[in-house]
Short mmCIF file of C-alpha atoms in Angstrom, two decimals:
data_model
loop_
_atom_site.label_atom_id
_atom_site.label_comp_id
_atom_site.label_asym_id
_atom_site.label_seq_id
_atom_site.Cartn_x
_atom_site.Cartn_y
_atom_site.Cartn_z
CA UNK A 10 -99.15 -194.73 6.07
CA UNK A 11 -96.35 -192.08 7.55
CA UNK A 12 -94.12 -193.24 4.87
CA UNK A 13 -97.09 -192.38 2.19
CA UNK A 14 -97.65 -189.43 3.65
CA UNK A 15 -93.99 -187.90 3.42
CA UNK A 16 -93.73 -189.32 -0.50
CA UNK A 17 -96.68 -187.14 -1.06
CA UNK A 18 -95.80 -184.29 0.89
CA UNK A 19 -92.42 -184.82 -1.02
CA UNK A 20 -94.60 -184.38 -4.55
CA UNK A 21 -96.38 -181.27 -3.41
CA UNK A 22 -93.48 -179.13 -1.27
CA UNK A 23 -91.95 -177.40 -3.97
CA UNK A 24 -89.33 -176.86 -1.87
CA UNK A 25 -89.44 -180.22 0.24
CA UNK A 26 -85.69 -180.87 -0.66
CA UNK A 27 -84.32 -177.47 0.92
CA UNK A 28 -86.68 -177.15 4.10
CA UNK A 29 -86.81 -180.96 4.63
CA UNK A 30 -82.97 -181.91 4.42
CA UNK A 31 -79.95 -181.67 6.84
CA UNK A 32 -77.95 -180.54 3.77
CA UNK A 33 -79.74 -177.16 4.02
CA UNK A 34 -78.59 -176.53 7.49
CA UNK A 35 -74.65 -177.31 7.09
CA UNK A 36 -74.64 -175.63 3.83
CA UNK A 37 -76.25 -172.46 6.03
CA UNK A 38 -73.92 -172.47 8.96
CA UNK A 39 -70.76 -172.43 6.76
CA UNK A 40 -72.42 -169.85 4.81
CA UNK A 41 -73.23 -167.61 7.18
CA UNK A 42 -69.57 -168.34 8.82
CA UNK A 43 -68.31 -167.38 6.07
CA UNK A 44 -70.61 -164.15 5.19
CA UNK A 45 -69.26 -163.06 8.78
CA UNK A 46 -65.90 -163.65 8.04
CA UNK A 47 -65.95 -161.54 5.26
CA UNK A 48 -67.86 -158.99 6.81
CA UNK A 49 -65.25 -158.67 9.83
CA UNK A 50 -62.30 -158.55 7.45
CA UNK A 51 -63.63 -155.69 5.06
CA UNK A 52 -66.40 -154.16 7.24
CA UNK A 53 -65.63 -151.58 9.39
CA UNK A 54 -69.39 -151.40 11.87
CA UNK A 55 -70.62 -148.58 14.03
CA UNK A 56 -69.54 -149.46 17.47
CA UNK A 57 -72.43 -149.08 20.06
CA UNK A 58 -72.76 -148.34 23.54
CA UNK A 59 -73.20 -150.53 26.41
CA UNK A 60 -75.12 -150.55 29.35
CA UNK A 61 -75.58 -152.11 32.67
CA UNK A 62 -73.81 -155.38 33.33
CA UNK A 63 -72.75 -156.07 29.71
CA UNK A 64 -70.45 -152.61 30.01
CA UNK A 65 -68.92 -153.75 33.21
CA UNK A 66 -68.14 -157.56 31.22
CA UNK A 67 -67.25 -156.07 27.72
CA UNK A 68 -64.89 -153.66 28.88
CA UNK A 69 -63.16 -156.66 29.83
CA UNK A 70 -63.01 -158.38 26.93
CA UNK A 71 -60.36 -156.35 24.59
CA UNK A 72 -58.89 -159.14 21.84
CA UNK A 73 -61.51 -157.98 18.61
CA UNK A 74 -61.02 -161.43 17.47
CA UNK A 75 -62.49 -163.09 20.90
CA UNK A 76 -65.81 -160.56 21.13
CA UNK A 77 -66.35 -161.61 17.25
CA UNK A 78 -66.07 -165.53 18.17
CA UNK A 79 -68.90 -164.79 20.95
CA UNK A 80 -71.05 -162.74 18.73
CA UNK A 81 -71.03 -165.58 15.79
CA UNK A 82 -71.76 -168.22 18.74
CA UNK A 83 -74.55 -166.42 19.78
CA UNK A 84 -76.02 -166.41 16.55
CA UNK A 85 -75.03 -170.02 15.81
CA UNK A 86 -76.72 -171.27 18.96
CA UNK A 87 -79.68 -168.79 18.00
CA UNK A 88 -80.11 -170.54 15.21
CA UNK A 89 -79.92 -174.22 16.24
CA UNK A 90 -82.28 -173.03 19.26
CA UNK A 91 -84.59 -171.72 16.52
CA UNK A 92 -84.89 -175.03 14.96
CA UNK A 93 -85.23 -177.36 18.23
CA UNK A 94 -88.16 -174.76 19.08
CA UNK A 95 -89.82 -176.02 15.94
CA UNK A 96 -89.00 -179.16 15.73
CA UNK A 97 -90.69 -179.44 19.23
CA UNK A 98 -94.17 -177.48 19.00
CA UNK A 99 -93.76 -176.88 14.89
CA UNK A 100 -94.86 -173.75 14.60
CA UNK A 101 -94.64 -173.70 10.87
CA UNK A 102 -96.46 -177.07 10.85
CA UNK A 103 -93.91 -179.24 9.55
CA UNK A 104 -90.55 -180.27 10.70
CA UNK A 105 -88.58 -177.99 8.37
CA UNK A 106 -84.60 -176.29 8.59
CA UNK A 107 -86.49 -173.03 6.85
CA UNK A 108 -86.57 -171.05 10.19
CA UNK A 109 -82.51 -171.48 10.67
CA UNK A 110 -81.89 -170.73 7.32
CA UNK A 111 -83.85 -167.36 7.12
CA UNK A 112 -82.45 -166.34 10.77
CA UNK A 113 -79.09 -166.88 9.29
CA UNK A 114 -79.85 -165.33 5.64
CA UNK A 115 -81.38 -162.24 7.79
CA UNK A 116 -78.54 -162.17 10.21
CA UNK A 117 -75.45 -162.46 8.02
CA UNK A 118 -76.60 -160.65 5.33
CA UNK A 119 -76.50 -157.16 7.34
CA UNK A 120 -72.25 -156.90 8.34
CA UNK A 121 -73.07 -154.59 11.33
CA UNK A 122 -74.63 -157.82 13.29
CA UNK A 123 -72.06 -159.95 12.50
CA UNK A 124 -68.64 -157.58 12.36
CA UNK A 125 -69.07 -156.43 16.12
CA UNK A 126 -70.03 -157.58 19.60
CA UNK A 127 -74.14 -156.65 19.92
CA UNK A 128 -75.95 -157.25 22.77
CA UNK A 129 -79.58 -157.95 20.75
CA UNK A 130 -77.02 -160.72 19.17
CA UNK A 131 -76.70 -161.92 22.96
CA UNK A 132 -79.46 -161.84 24.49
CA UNK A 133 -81.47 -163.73 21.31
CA UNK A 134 -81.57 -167.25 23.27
CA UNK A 135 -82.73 -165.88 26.31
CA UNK A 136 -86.17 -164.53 24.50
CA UNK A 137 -86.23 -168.01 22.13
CA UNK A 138 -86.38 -169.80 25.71
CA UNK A 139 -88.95 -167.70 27.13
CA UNK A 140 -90.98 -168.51 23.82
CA UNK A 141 -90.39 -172.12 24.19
CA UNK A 142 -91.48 -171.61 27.97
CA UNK A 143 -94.48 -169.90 27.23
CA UNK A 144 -95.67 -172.71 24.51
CA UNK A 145 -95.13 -175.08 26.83
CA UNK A 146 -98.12 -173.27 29.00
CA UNK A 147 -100.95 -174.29 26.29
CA UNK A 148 -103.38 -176.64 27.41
CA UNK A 149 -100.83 -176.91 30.97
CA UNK A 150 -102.40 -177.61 33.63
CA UNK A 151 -100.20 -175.92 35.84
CA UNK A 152 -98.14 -173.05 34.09
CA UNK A 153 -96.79 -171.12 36.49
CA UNK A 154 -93.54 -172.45 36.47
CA UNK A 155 -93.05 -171.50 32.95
CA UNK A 156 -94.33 -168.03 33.86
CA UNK A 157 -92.00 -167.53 36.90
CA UNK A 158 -89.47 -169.24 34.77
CA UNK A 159 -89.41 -166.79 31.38
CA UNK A 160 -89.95 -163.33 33.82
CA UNK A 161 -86.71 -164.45 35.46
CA UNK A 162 -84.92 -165.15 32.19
CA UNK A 163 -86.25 -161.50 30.70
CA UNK A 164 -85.60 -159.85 33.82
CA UNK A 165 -82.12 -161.04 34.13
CA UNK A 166 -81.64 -160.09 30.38
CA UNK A 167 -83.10 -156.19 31.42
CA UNK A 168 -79.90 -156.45 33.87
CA UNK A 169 -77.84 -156.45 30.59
CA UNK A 170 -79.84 -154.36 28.67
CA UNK A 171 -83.01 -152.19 29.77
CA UNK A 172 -85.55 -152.42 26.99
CA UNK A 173 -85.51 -156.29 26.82
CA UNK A 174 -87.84 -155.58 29.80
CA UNK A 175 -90.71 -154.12 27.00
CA UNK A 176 -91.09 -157.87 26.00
CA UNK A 177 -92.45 -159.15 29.04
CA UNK A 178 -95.41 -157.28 28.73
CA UNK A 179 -95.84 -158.99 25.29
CA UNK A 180 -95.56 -162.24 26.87
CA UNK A 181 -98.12 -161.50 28.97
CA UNK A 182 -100.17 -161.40 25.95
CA UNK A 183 -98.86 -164.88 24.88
CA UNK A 184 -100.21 -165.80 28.15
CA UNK A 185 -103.74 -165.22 27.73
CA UNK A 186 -103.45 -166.48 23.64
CA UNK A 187 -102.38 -169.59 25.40
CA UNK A 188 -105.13 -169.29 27.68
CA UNK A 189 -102.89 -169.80 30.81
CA UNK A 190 -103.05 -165.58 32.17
CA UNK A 191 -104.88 -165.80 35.28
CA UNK A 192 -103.88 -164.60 39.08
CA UNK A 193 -101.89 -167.26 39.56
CA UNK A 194 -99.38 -167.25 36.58
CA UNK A 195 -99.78 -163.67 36.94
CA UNK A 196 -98.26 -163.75 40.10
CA UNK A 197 -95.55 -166.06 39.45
CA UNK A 198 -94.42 -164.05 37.00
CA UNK A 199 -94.31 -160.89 39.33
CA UNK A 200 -92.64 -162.98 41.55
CA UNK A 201 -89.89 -163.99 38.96
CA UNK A 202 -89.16 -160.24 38.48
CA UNK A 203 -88.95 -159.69 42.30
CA UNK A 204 -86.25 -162.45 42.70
CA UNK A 205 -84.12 -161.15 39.68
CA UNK A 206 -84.31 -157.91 41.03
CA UNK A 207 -83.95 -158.72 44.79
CA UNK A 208 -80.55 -160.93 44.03
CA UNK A 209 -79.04 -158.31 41.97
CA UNK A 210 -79.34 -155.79 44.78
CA UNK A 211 -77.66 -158.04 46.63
CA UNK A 212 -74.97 -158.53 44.82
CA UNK A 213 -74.87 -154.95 43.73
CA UNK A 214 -73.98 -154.16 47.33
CA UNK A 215 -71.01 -156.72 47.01
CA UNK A 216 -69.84 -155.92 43.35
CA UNK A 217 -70.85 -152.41 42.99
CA UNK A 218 -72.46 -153.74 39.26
CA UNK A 219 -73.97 -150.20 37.27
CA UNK A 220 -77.70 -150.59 37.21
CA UNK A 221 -79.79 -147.12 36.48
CA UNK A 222 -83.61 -147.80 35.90
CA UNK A 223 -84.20 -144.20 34.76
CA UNK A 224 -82.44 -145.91 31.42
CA UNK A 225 -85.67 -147.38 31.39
CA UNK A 226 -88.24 -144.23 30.93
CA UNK A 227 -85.02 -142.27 29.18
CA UNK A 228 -85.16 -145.12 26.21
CA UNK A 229 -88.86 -145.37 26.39
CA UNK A 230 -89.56 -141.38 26.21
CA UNK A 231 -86.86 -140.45 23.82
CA UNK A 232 -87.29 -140.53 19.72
CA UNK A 233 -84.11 -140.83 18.17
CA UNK A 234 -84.47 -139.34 14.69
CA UNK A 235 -81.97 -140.71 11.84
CA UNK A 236 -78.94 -138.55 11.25
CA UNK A 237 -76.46 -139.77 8.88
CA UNK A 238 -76.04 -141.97 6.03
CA UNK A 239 -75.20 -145.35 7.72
CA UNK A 240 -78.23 -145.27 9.44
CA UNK A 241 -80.27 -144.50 6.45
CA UNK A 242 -78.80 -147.85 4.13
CA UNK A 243 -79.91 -149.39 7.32
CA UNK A 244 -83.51 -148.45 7.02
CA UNK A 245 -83.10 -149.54 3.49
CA UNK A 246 -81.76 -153.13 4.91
CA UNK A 247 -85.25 -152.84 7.00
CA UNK A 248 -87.68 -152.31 4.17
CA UNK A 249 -87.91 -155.87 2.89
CA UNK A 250 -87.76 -157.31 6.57
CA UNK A 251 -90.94 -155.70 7.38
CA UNK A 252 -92.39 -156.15 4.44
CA UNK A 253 -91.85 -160.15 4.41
CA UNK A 254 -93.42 -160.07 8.41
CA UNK A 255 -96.39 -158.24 7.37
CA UNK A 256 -96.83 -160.51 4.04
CA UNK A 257 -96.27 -163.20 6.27
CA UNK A 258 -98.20 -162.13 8.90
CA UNK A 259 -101.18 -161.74 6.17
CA UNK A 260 -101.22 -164.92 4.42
CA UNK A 261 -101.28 -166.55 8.40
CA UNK A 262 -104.62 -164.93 8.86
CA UNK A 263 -105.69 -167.11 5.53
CA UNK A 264 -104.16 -169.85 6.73
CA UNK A 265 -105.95 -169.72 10.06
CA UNK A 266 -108.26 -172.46 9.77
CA UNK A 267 -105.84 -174.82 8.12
CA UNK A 268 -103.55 -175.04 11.02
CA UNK A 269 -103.98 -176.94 14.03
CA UNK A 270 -104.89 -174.70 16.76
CA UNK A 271 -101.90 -174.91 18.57
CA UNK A 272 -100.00 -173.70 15.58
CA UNK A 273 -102.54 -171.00 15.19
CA UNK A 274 -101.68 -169.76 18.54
CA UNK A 275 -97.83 -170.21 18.07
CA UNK A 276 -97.80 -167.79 15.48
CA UNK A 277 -100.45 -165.38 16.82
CA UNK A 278 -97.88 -164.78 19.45
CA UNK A 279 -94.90 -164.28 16.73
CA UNK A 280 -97.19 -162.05 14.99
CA UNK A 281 -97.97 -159.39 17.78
CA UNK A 282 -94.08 -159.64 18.65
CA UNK A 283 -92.87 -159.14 15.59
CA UNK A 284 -95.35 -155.64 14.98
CA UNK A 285 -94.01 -154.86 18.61
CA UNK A 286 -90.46 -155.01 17.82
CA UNK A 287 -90.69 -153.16 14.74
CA UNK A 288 -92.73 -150.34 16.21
CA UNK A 289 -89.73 -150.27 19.15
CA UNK A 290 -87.30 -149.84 16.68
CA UNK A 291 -89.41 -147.11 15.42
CA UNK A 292 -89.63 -144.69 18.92
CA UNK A 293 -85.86 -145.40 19.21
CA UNK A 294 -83.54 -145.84 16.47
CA UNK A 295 -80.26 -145.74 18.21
CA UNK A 296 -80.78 -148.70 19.14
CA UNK A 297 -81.59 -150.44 16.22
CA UNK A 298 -79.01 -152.81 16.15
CA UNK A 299 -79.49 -154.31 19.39
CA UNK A 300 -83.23 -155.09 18.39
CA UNK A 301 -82.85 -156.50 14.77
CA UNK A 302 -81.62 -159.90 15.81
CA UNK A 303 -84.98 -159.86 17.63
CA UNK A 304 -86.85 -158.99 14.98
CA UNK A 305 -85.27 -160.95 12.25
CA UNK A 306 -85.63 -164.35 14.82
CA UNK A 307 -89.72 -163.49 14.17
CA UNK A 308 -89.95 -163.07 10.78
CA UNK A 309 -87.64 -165.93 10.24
CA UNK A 310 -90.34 -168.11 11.93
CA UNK A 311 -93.09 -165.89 9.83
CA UNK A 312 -91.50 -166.14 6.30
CA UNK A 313 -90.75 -170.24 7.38
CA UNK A 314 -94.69 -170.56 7.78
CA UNK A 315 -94.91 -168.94 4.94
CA UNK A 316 -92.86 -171.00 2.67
CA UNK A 317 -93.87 -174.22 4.27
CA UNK A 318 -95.41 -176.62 2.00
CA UNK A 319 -95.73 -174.26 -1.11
CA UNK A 320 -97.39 -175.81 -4.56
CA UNK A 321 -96.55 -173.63 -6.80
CA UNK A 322 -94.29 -171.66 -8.54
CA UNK A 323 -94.35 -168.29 -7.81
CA UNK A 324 -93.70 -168.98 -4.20
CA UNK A 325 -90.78 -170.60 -5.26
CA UNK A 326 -89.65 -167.76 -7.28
CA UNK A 327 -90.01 -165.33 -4.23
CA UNK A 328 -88.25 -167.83 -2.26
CA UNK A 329 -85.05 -167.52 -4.26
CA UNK A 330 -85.38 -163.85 -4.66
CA UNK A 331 -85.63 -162.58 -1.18
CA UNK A 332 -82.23 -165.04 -0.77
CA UNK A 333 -80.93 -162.88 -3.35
CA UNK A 334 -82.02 -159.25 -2.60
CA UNK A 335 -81.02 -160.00 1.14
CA UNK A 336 -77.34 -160.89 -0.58
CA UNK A 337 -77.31 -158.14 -2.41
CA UNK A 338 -77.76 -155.90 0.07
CA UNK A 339 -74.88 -157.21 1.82
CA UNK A 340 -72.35 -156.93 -0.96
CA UNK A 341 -73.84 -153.24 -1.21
CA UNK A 342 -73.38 -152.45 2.52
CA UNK A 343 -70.07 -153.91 2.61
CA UNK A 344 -68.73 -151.61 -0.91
CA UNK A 345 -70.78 -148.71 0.36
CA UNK A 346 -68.25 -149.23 3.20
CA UNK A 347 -65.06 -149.63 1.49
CA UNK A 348 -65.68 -147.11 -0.70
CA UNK A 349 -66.15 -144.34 2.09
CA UNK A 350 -63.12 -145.71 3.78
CA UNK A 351 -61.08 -145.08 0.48
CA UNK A 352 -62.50 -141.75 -0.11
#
């Protein structure tokens, strides 16, 4: 019967051979090593700022070459993370190697995430293991662990940088789509912030680590408008991002009542985190960087259960193309660069 089942699935996947083989996955981490390598040769990115504890451990790390082989791990392990969280509670119904392959197409198609050190690049795993923490609440009979579990993980990421604390509200949310918010997990979670925050004092007293929470209400009050021509190309990179999440995003809503309900639920919870992301990006531009490797992790996941199990053509057409508009807006960004460093 299962072996029916996949020869038929086989038939009607258009693109059963790419999202269904371990082919696609090699052939995307040595592309995307390679897109990165280019990228750090030829690409010269805007170095940003760094706050908290990641400017007291990146100041130490001064060989380029080193803080490059960390950000490309990150990513790497982003990625694989990306694909054991599917594999596990498949979100885009299916086991499939489409959400690695978009994370990597979105992530190493933009030089400015790949040719420098960025903390969004970072702290990636630590919000794909709160998600696969928060899954693991639905239909969990006792889900506070997980709750006091992914507060602790966020929390300890706001140590390295302050507005990865704007997620945990979010979560929340996942909470009660999972139907597992109530006092209890509600309170483990609290109590997951109060023990980040309670050993870091105490260290802080030790160490003397930077902390400043009025970073907090400063990055949360503040509009940055745009204000020069990198960041604008940038915006440009952006368009088709947002446009795939809310096309995406769409076509789940029709999809609703052929998914399982569990899958329902997974992606409800990408959905509202992907719209959140975007609209932080929005009230504070500068740091845009740092919260594009969040946002391209969701609409990886969106435009994977979007492409999964497509029967016809024009999907497969619009498959191929947003591979190529996403390349060609790297080899743009990268000559837009050499050609300003020439002039």
């Amino acid at each position: 019967k299962d072996i029916g089942t996949k020869k038929m699935q086989e038939k009607e996947d258009k693109l059963y051979n790419i999202s269904g083989s371990a082919t696609t996955i090699t052939f995307s981490v040595v592309a995307a090593c390679l897109l990165s390598l280019i990228a750090y040769i030829f690409y010269d990115p805007q170095v940003s700022g760094t706050e908290g504890l990641l400017s007291f451990l990146f100041n130490r790390i001064h060989t380029e070459h080193i803080r490059i082989i960390i950000n490309l791990g990150a990513i790497l392990i982003s990625s694989l993370l990306l694909l054991w969280i599917n594999n596990i509670y498949t979100i885009v119904r299916a086991h499939s190697s489409l959400p690695l392959l978009f994370f990597l197409l979105l992530e190493c198609s933009n030089p400015e995430l790949t040719s420098e050190l960025r903390i969004g690049n970072i702290l990636v795993p630590v919000i794909l293991l709160s998600i696969a923490l928060l899954y693991s609440t639905y239909q969990n009979i006792r889900p506070q662990n997980q709750a006091f579990t992914f507060s602790l993980l966020i929390t300890a990421g706001f140590l390295f940088w302050t507005p990865l604390i704007f997620f945990l509200p979010i979560f929340w949310i996942g909470l009660y789509q999972t139907r597992a918010l109530n006092s209890k997990t509600f309170f483990a979670s609290i109590i997951g912030i109060i023990t980040v925050i309670w050993l870091f004092y105490g260290g802080h007293f030790i160490w003397n680590y930077p902390l400043s929470f009025d970073k907090i209400f400063k990055t949360a009050g503040t509009i940055h408008w745009l204000h020069d021509e990198g960041e604008f190309s940038q915006l440009l990179y952006l368009l088709p991002t947002i446009a795939i999440g809310f096309i995406a995003g769409i076509s789940s809503l029709y999809k609703h009542y052929s998914d399982k309900i569990c899958t329902r639920v997974y992606n409800e919870f990408i959905n509202v985190l992907s719209v959140c992301t975007t609209i932080f990006i929005g009230l504070n531009i500068s740091e845009f960087y740092n919260f594009l490797p969040f946002l391209n992790v969701y609409v990886a996941i969106q435009a994977s259960h979007l492409f999964n199990n497509i029967t016809n053509k024009v999907m497969v057409y619009l498959f191929y193309t947003i591979i190529f508009i996403y390349l060609l807006f790297y080899l743009w960004i990268l000559l837009q660069d050499l050609v300003s460093g020439v002039i």
